[in-house]
Tab-separated table of C-alpha atoms and ligand atoms in Angstrom:
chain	number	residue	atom	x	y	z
A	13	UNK	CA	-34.015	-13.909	-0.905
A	14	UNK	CA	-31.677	-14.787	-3.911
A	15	UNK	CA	-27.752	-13.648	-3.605
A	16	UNK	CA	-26.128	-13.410	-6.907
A	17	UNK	CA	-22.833	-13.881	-6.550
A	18	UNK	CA	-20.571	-12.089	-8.651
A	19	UNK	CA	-19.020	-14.100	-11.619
A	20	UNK	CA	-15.820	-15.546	-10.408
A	21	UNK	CA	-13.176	-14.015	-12.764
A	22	UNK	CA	-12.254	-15.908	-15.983
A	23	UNK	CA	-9.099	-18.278	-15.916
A	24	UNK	CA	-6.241	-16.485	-17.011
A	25	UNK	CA	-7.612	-13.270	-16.355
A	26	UNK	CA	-5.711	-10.926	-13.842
A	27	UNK	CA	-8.438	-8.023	-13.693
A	28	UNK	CA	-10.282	-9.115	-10.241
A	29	UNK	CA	-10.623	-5.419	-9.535
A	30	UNK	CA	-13.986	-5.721	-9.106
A	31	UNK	CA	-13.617	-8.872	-6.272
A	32	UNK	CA	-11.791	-6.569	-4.223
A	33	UNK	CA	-13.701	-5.554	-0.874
A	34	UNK	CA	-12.457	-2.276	-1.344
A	35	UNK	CA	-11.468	-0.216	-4.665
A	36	UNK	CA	-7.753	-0.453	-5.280
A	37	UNK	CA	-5.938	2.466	-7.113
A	38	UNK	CA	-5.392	1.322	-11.407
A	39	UNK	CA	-1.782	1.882	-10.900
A	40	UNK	CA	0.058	-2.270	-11.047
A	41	UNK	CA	3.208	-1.964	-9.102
A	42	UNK	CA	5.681	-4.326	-10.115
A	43	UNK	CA	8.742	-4.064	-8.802
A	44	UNK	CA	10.947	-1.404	-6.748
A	45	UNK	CA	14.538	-0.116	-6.423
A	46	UNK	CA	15.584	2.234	-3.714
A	47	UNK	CA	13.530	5.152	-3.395
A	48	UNK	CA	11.652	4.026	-7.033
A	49	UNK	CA	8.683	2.579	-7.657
A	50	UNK	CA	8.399	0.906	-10.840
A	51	UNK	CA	5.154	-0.261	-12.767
A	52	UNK	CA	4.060	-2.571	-15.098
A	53	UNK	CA	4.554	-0.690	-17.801
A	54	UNK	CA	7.827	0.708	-16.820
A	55	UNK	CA	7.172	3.914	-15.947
A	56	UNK	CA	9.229	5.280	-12.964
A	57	UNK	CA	8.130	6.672	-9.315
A	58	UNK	CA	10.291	8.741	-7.137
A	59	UNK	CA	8.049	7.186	-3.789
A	60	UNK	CA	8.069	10.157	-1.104
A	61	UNK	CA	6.425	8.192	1.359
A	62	UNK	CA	8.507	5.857	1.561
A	63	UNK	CA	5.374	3.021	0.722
A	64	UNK	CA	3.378	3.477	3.931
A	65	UNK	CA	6.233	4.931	5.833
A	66	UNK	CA	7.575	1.966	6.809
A	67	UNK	CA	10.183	1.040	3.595
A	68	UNK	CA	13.200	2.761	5.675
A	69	UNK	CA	15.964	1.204	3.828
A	70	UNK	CA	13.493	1.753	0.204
A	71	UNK	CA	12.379	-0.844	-2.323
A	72	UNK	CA	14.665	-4.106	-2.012
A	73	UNK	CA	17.646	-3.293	-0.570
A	74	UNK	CA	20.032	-5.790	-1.142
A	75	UNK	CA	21.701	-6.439	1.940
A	76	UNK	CA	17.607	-7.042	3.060
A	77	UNK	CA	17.205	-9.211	-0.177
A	78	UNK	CA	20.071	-11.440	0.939
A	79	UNK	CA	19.285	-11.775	4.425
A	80	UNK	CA	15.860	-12.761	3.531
A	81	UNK	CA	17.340	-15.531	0.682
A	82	UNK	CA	20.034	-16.745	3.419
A	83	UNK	CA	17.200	-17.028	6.043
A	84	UNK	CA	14.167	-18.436	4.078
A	85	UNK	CA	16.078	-21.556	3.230
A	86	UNK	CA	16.932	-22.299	6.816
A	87	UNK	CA	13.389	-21.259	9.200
A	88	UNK	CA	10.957	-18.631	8.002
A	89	UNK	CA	8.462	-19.244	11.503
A	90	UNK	CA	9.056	-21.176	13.813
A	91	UNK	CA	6.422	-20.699	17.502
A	92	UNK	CA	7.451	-18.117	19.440
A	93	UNK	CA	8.148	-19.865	22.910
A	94	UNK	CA	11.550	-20.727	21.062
A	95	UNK	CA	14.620	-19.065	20.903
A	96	UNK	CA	15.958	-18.609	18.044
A	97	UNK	CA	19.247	-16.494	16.740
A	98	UNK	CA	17.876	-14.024	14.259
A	99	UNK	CA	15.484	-13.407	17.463
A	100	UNK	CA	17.916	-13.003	20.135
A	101	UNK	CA	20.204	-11.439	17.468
A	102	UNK	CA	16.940	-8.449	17.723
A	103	UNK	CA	16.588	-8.424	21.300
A	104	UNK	CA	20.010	-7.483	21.716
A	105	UNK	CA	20.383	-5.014	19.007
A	106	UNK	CA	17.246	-3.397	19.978
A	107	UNK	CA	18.002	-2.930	23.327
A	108	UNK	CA	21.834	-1.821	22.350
A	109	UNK	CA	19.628	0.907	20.844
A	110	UNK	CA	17.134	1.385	22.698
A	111	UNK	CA	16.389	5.023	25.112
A	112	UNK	CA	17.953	4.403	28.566
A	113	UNK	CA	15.836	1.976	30.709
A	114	UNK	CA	13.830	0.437	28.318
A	115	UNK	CA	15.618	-3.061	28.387
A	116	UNK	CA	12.691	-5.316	27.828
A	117	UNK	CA	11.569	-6.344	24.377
A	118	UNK	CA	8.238	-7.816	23.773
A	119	UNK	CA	7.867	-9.035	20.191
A	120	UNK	CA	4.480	-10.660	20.208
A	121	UNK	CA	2.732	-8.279	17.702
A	122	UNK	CA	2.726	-8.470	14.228
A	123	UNK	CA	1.201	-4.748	13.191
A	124	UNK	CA	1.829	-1.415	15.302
A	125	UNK	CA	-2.377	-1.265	16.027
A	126	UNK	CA	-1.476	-4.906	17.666
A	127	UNK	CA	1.379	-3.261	19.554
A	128	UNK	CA	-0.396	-0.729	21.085
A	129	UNK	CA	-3.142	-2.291	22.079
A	130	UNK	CA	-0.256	-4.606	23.986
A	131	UNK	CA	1.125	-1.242	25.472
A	132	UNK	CA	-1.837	-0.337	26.948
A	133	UNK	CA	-2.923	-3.615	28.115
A	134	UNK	CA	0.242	-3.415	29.705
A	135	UNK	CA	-0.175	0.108	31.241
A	136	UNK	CA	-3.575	-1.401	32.675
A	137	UNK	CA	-2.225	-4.451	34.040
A	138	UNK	CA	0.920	-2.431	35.642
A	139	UNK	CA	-1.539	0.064	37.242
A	140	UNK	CA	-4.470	-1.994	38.056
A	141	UNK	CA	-6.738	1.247	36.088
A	142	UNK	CA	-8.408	1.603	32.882
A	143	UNK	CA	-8.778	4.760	31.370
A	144	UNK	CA	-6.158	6.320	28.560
A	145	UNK	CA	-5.684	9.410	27.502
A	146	UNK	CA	-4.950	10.652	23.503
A	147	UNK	CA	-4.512	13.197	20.911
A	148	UNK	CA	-7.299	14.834	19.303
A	149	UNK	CA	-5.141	13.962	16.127
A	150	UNK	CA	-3.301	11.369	17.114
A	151	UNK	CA	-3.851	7.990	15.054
A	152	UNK	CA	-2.848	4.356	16.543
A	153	UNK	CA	-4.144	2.244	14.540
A	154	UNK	CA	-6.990	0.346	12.949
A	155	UNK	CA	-7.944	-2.077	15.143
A	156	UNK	CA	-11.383	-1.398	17.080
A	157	UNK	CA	-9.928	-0.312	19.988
A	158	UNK	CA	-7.299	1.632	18.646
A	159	UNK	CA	-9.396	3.573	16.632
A	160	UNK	CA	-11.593	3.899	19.518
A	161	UNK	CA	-8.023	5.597	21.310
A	162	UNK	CA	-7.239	7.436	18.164
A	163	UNK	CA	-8.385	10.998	17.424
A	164	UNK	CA	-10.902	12.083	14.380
A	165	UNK	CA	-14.673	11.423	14.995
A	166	UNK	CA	-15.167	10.241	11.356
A	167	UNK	CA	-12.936	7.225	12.782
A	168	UNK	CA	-14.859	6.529	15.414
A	169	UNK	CA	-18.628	7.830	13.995
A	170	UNK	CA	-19.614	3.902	12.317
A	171	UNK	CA	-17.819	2.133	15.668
A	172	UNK	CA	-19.966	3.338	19.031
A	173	UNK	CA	-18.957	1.226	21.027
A	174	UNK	CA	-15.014	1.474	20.512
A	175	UNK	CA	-13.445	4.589	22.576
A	176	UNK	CA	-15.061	3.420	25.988
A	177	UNK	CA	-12.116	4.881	28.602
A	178	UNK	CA	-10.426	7.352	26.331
A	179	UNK	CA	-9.992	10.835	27.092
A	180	UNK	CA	-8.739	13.305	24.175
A	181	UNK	CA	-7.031	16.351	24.558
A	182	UNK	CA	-5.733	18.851	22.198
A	183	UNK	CA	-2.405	17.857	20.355
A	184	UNK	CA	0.987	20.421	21.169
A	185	UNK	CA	-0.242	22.024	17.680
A	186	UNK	CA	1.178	25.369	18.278
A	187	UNK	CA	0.324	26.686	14.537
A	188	UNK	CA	-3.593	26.361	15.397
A	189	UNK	CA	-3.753	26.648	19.328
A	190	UNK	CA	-6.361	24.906	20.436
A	191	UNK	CA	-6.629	27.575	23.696
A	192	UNK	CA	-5.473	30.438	21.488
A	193	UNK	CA	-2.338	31.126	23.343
A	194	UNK	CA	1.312	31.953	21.315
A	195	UNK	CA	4.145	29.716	22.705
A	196	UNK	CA	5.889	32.149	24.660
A	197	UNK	CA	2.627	32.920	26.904
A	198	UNK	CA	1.388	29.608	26.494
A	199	UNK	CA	2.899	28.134	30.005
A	200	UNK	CA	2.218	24.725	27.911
A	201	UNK	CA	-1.694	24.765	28.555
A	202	UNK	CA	-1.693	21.778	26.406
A	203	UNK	CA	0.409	19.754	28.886
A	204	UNK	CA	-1.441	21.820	32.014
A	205	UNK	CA	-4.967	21.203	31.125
A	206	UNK	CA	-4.313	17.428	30.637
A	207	UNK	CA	-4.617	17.955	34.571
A	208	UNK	CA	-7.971	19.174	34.225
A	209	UNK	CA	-9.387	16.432	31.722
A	210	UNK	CA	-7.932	13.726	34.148
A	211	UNK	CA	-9.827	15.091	36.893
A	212	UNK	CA	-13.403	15.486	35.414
A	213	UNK	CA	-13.284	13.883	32.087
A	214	UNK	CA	-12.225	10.629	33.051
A	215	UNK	CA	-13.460	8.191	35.302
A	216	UNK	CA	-10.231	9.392	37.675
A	217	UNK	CA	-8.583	6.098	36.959
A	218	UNK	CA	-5.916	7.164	34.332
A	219	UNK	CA	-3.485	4.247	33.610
A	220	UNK	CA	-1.857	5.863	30.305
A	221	UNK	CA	-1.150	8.747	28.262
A	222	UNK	CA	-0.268	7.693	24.299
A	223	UNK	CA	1.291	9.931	22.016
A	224	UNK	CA	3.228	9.971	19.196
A	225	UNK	CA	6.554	12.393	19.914
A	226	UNK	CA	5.754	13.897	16.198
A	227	UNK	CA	2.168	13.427	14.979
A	228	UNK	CA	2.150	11.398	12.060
A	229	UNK	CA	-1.081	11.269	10.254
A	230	UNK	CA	-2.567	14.123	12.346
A	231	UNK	CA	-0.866	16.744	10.286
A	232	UNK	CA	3.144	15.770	11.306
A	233	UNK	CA	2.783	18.052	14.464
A	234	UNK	CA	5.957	18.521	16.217
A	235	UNK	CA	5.605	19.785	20.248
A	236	UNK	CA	7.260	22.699	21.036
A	237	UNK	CA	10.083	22.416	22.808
A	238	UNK	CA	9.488	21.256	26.645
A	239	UNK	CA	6.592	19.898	25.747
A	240	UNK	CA	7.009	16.355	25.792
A	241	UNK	CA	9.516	16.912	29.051
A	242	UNK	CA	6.117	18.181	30.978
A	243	UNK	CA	4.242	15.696	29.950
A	244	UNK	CA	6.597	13.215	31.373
A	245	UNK	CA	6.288	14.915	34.794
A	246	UNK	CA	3.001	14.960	34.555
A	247	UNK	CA	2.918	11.231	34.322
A	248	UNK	CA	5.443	11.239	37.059
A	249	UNK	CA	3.422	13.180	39.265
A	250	UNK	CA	0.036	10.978	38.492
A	251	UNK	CA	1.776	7.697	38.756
A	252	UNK	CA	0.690	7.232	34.658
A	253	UNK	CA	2.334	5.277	32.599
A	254	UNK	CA	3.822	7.232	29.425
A	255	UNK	CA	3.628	5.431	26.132
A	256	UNK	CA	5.027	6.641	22.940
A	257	UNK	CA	4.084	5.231	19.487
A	258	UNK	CA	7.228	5.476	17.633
A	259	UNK	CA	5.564	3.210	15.082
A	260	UNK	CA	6.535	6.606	12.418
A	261	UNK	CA	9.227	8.206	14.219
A	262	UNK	CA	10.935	5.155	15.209
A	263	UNK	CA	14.588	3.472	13.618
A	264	UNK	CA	16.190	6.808	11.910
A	265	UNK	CA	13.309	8.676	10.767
A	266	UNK	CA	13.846	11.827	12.666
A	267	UNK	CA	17.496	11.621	12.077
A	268	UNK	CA	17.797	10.028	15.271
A	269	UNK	CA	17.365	6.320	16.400
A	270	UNK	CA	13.986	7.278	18.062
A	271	UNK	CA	12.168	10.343	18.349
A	272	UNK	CA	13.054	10.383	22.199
A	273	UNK	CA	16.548	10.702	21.872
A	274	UNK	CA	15.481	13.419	19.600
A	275	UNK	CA	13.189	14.806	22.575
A	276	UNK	CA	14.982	13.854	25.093
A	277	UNK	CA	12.699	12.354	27.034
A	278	UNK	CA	12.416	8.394	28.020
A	279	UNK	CA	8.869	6.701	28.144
A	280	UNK	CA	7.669	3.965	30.366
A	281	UNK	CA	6.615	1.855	27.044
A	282	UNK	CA	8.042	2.538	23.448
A	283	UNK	CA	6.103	0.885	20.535
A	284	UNK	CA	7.770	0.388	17.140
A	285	UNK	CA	6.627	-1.116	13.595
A	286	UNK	CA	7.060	-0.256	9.874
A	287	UNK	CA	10.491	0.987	9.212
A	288	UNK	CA	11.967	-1.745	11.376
A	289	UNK	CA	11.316	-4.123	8.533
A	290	UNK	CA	13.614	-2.544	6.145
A	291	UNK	CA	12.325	-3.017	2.413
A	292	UNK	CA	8.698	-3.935	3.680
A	293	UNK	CA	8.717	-7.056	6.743
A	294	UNK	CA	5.860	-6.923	8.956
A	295	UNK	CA	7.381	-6.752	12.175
A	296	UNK	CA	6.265	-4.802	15.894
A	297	UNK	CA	6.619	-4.591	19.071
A	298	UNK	CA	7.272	-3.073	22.294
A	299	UNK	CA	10.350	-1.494	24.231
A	300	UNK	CA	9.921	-1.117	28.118
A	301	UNK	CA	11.155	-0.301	31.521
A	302	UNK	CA	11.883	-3.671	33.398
A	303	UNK	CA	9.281	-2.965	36.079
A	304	UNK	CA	6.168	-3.224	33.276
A	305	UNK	CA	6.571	-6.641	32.570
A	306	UNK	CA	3.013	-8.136	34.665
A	307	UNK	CA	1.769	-8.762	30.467
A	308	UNK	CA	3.409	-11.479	30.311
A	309	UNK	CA	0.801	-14.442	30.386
A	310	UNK	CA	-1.979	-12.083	28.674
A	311	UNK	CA	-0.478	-11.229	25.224
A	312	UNK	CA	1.199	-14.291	24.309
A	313	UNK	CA	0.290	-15.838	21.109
A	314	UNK	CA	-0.313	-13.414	18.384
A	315	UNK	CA	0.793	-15.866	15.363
A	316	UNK	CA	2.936	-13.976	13.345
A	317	UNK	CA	4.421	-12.374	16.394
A	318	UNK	CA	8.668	-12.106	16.428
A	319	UNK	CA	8.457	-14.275	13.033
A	320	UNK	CA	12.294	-15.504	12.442
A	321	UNK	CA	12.348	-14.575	8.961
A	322	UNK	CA	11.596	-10.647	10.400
A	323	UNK	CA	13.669	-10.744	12.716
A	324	UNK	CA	16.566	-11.587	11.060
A	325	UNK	CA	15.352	-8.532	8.707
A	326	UNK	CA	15.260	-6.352	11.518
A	327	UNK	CA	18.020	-6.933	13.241
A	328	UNK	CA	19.914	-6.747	9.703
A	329	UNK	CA	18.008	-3.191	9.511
A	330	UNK	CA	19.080	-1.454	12.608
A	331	UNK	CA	22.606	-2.430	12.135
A	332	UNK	CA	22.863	-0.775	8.933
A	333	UNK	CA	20.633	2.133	10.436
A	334	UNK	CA	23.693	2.175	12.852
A	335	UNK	CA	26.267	2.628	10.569
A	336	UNK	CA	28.529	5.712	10.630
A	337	UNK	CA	27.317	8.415	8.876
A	338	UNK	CA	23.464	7.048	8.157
A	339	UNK	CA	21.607	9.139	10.311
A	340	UNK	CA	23.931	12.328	9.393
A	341	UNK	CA	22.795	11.821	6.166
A	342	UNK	CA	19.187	11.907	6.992
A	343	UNK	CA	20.022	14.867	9.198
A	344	UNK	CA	21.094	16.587	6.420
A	345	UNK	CA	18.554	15.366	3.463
A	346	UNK	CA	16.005	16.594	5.462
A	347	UNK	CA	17.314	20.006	6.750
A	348	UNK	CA	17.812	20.240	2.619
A	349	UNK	CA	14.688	19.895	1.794
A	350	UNK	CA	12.990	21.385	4.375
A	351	UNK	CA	15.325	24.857	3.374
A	352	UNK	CA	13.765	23.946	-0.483
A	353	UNK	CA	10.025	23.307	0.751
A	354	UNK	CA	10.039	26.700	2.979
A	355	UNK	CA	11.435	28.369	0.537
A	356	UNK	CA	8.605	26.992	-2.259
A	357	UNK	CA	6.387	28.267	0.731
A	358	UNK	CA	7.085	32.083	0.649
A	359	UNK	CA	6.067	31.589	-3.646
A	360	UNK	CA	3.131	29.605	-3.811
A	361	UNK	CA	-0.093	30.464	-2.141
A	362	UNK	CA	-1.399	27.166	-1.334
A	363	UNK	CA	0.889	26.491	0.999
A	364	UNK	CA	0.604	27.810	5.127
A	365	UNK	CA	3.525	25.752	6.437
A	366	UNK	CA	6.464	23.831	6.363
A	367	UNK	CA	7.152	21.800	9.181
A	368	UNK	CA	9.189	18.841	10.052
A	369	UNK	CA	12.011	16.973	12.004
A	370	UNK	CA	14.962	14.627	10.158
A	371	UNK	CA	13.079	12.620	7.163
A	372	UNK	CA	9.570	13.404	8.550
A	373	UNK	CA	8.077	16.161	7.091
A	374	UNK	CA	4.765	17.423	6.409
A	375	UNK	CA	3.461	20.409	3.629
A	376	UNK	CA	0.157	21.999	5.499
A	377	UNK	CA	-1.651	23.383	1.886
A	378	UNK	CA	-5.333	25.768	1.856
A	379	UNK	CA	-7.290	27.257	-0.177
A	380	UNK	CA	-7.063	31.006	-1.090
A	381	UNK	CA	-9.395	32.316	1.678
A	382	UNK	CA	-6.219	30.157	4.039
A	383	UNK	CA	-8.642	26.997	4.983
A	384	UNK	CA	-7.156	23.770	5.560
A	385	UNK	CA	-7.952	22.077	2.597
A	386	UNK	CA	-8.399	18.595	2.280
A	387	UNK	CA	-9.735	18.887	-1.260
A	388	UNK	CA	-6.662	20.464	-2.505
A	389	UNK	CA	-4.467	18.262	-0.255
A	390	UNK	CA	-6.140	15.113	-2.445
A	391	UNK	CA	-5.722	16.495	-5.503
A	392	UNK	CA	-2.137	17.554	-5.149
A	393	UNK	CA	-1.439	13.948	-4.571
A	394	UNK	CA	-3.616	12.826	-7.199
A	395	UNK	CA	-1.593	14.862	-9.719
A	396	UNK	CA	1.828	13.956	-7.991
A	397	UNK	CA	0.836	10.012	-8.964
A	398	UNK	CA	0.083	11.139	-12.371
A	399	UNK	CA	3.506	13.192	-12.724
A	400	UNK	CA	5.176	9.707	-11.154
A	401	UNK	CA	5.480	11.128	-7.970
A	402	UNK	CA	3.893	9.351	-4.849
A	403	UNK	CA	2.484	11.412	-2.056
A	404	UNK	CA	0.408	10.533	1.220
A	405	UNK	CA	-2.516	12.244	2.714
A	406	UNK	CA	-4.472	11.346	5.248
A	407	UNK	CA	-7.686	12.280	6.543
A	408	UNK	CA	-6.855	13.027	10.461
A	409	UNK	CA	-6.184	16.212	11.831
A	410	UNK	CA	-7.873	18.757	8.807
A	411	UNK	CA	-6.470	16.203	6.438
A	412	UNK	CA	-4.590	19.173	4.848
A	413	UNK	CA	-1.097	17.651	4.643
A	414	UNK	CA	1.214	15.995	2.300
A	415	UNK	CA	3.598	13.885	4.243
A	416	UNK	CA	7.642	13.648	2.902
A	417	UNK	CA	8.820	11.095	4.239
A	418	UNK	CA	11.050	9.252	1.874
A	419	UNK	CA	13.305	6.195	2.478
A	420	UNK	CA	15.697	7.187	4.744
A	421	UNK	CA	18.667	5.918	2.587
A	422	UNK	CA	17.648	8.893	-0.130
A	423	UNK	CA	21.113	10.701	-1.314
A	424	UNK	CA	20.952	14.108	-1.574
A	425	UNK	CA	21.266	13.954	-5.674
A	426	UNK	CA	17.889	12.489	-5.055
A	427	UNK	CA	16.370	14.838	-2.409
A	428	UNK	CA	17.153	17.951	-5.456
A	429	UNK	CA	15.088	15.598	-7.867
A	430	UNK	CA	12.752	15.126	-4.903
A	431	UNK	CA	12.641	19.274	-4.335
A	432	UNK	CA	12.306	19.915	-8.201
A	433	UNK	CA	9.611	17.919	-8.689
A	434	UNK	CA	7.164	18.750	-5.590
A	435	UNK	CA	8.150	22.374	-6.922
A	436	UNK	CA	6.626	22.030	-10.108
A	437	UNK	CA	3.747	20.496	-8.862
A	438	UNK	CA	2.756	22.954	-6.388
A	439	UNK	CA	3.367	25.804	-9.032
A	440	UNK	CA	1.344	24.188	-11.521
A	441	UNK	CA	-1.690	23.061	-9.608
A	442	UNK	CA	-1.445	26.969	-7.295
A	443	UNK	CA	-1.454	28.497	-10.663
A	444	UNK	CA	-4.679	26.540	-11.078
A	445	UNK	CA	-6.387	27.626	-8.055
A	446	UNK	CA	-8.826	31.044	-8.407
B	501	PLP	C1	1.726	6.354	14.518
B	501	PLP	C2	1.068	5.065	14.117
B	501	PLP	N1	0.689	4.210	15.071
B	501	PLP	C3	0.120	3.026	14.752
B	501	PLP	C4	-0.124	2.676	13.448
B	501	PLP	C5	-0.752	1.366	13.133
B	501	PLP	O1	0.185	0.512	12.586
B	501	PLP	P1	-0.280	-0.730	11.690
B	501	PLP	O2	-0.869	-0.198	10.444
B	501	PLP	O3	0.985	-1.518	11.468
B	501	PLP	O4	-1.273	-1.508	12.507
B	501	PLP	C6	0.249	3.550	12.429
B	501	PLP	C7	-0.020	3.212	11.013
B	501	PLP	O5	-0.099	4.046	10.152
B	501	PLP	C8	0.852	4.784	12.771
B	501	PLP	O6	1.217	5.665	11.835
């Protein structure tokens, strides 16, 4: 059999669209500022995703642009047996921050899929069991195994052989009950019925229970209230270790440090990622209680793992997270907009709900017969981009919601831009709709 390789691309030429694996979007970004994304012809994006939710301080903040010139000239990587002072300088800030009891950083992971997978390698080392148990919508990554633990079936449909030892159960998802109860009869069946999936569903050897506190991709779910708190004692009761993926909800974006604070409720094992590099670093990792530290000498030598030149990002990052008045103000940009986006909800058909905690929110849109609409959900973002406005989907959960969730340093003269324009979108493409 003959292969014919594909031309390599002319010298000179920068179209090598066709050499990627996978189609990239036409839009060339070249350069950011803030909450802006700015192309190569100019034109301006107001970014309310905040790139892939991780660009918590926006597009090349400055104080982040001058750590990383300081830094570079001195050690970008250096192995990670060393010490170094950018990396201690992490450690300590994150465990100044960190939920009470989790005073053990491990920084060996360089994405949040690799963290988790370290979580629950830790959970099975610590309890000497196997199985795991996650949301029907929850998503933790990319790797095989972690989509394997994540919800969605079209995940999982190419990949048989990934979710070996994972049990999913419905997510807190009050607006569409999975056992058709209202919250105030409810007796949290969601947290009760875990109970019930442990005992038959499994193989009875449970070592964890994963969740994010506020579903990110799913459909930004946030539990009721209490929630969260019973799920804890559940784990209590079981002797299971709780994990939370604060990969999304972690450093400021619920208007809190981390979403437990916000919950108040303290895992066994916190994992963080994407907004603790700032304007963009790829840095992850795990918080954890002192007594879950048996991983050591089994997830050791990821490469990129606690890189120096990230670390002295992040560290740089949660200080100025830390600062007075930073997480009031995205307390406060968010309550805004989340008054402006329920109120856009009572005029416009296409949309069923409005829901949402500090910078995280998430616009549920359907159809007129009231379907979760994906379709819809893809083409409102595909006519945000045109308008210069940048929107996320994403396909878990009924795929049927736009996430807001802007950099968290976004001023409030920016949130009103923010509110004007997602306004005028969803009037013009609901007048659309027949
Ligand atoms: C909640 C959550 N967990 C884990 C991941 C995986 O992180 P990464 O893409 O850095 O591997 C993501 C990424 O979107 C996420 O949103």
């Amino acid at each position: 059999m003959t292969i014919l390789a594909a031309a390599a691309p002319e010298p000179g030429t920068d179209d090598v669209t066709g050499h990627y694996y996978y189609p990239p979007d036409d839009m060339r970004a070249a350069r950011g500022e803030g909450v802006y994304l700015y192309d190569e012809d100019g034109r301006r994006y107001l970014d309310c995703s905040a790139g892939t939710f991780n660009l918590s301080l926006g597009y090349s903040h400055p104080e982040i642009v001058a750590t990383i010139r300081e830094r570079a000239g001195e050690l970008v990587h250096v192995t990670s047996k060393f010490q170094t002072a950018p990396g201690n300088e992490l450690v300590r800030r994150l465990v100044g921050i960190a939920p009470e009891g989790l005073n053990r950083v491990h920084l060996k992971s360089s994405s949040g899929s690799d963290a988790n997978e370290a979580a629950i390698k830790m959970a099975q080392h610590h309890t000497g069991r196997t199985d795991v148990v996650s949301l029907f919508r929850g998503h933790l990554g990319q790797t095989i195994s972690m989509i394997g633990a994540s919800g969605a079936a079209f995940r999982r449909a190419p990949f048989s052989f990934a979710s070996t030892g994972v049990v999913h159960v419905p997510d807190p998802y009050c607006g569409r009950c999975f056992y058709r109860q209202s919250r105030d009869t409810c007796g949290l069946l969601c947290v009760e019925r875990i109970n019930d999936f442990i005992d038959f569903a499994s193989s009875g050897k449970v070592a964890a229970v994963i969740v994010e506190p506020i579903s990110g991709n799913g459909g930004n779910i946030v539990a009721p209230e209490g929630y969260l708190a019973r799920l804890r004692q559940l784990c209590d009761e079981r002797d299971i270790v709780l994990i939370f993926d604060e990969i999304q909800t972690g450093f400021g974006r619920t208007g809190r440090m981390f979403a437990a604070e916000h919950f108040g409720v303290t895992p066994d094992v916190l994992t963080f990622g994407k907004g603790l590099g700032g304007s963009g670093l790829p840095i992850a990792g795990l918080l954890t209680r002192e007594r879950m530290t048996g991983l050591a000498g089994h997830h050791i030598n990821s490469t990129f793992g606690g890189n120096v030149l990230a670390s002295a990002v992040a560290a740089k990052t949660i200080e100025i997270i830390g600062r007075p008045g930073f997480l009031e103000n995205v307390r406060e940009t968010g309550a805004y907009i989340m008054e402006r986006l329920r109120d856009l909800a009572g005029r416009v058909r296409c949309i069923t709900d409005v829901r949402g905690v500090g910078l995280m929110i998430g616009i549920e849109v359907v159809d007129r017969a009231g379907r979760p609409s994906a379709e819809l959900t893809g083409h409102l973002a595909d006519v945000a981009q045109r308008r210069g406005l940048l929107m996320r989907t994403s396909l878990y959960g009924f795929g049927n919601v736009l996430k807001v969730r802007p950099a968290l340093i976004l001023q409030r003269a920016e949130a009103e831009e923010m509110c004007d324009r997602i306004e005028e979108l969803f009037v013009t493409v609901d007048r659309e709709q027949v």
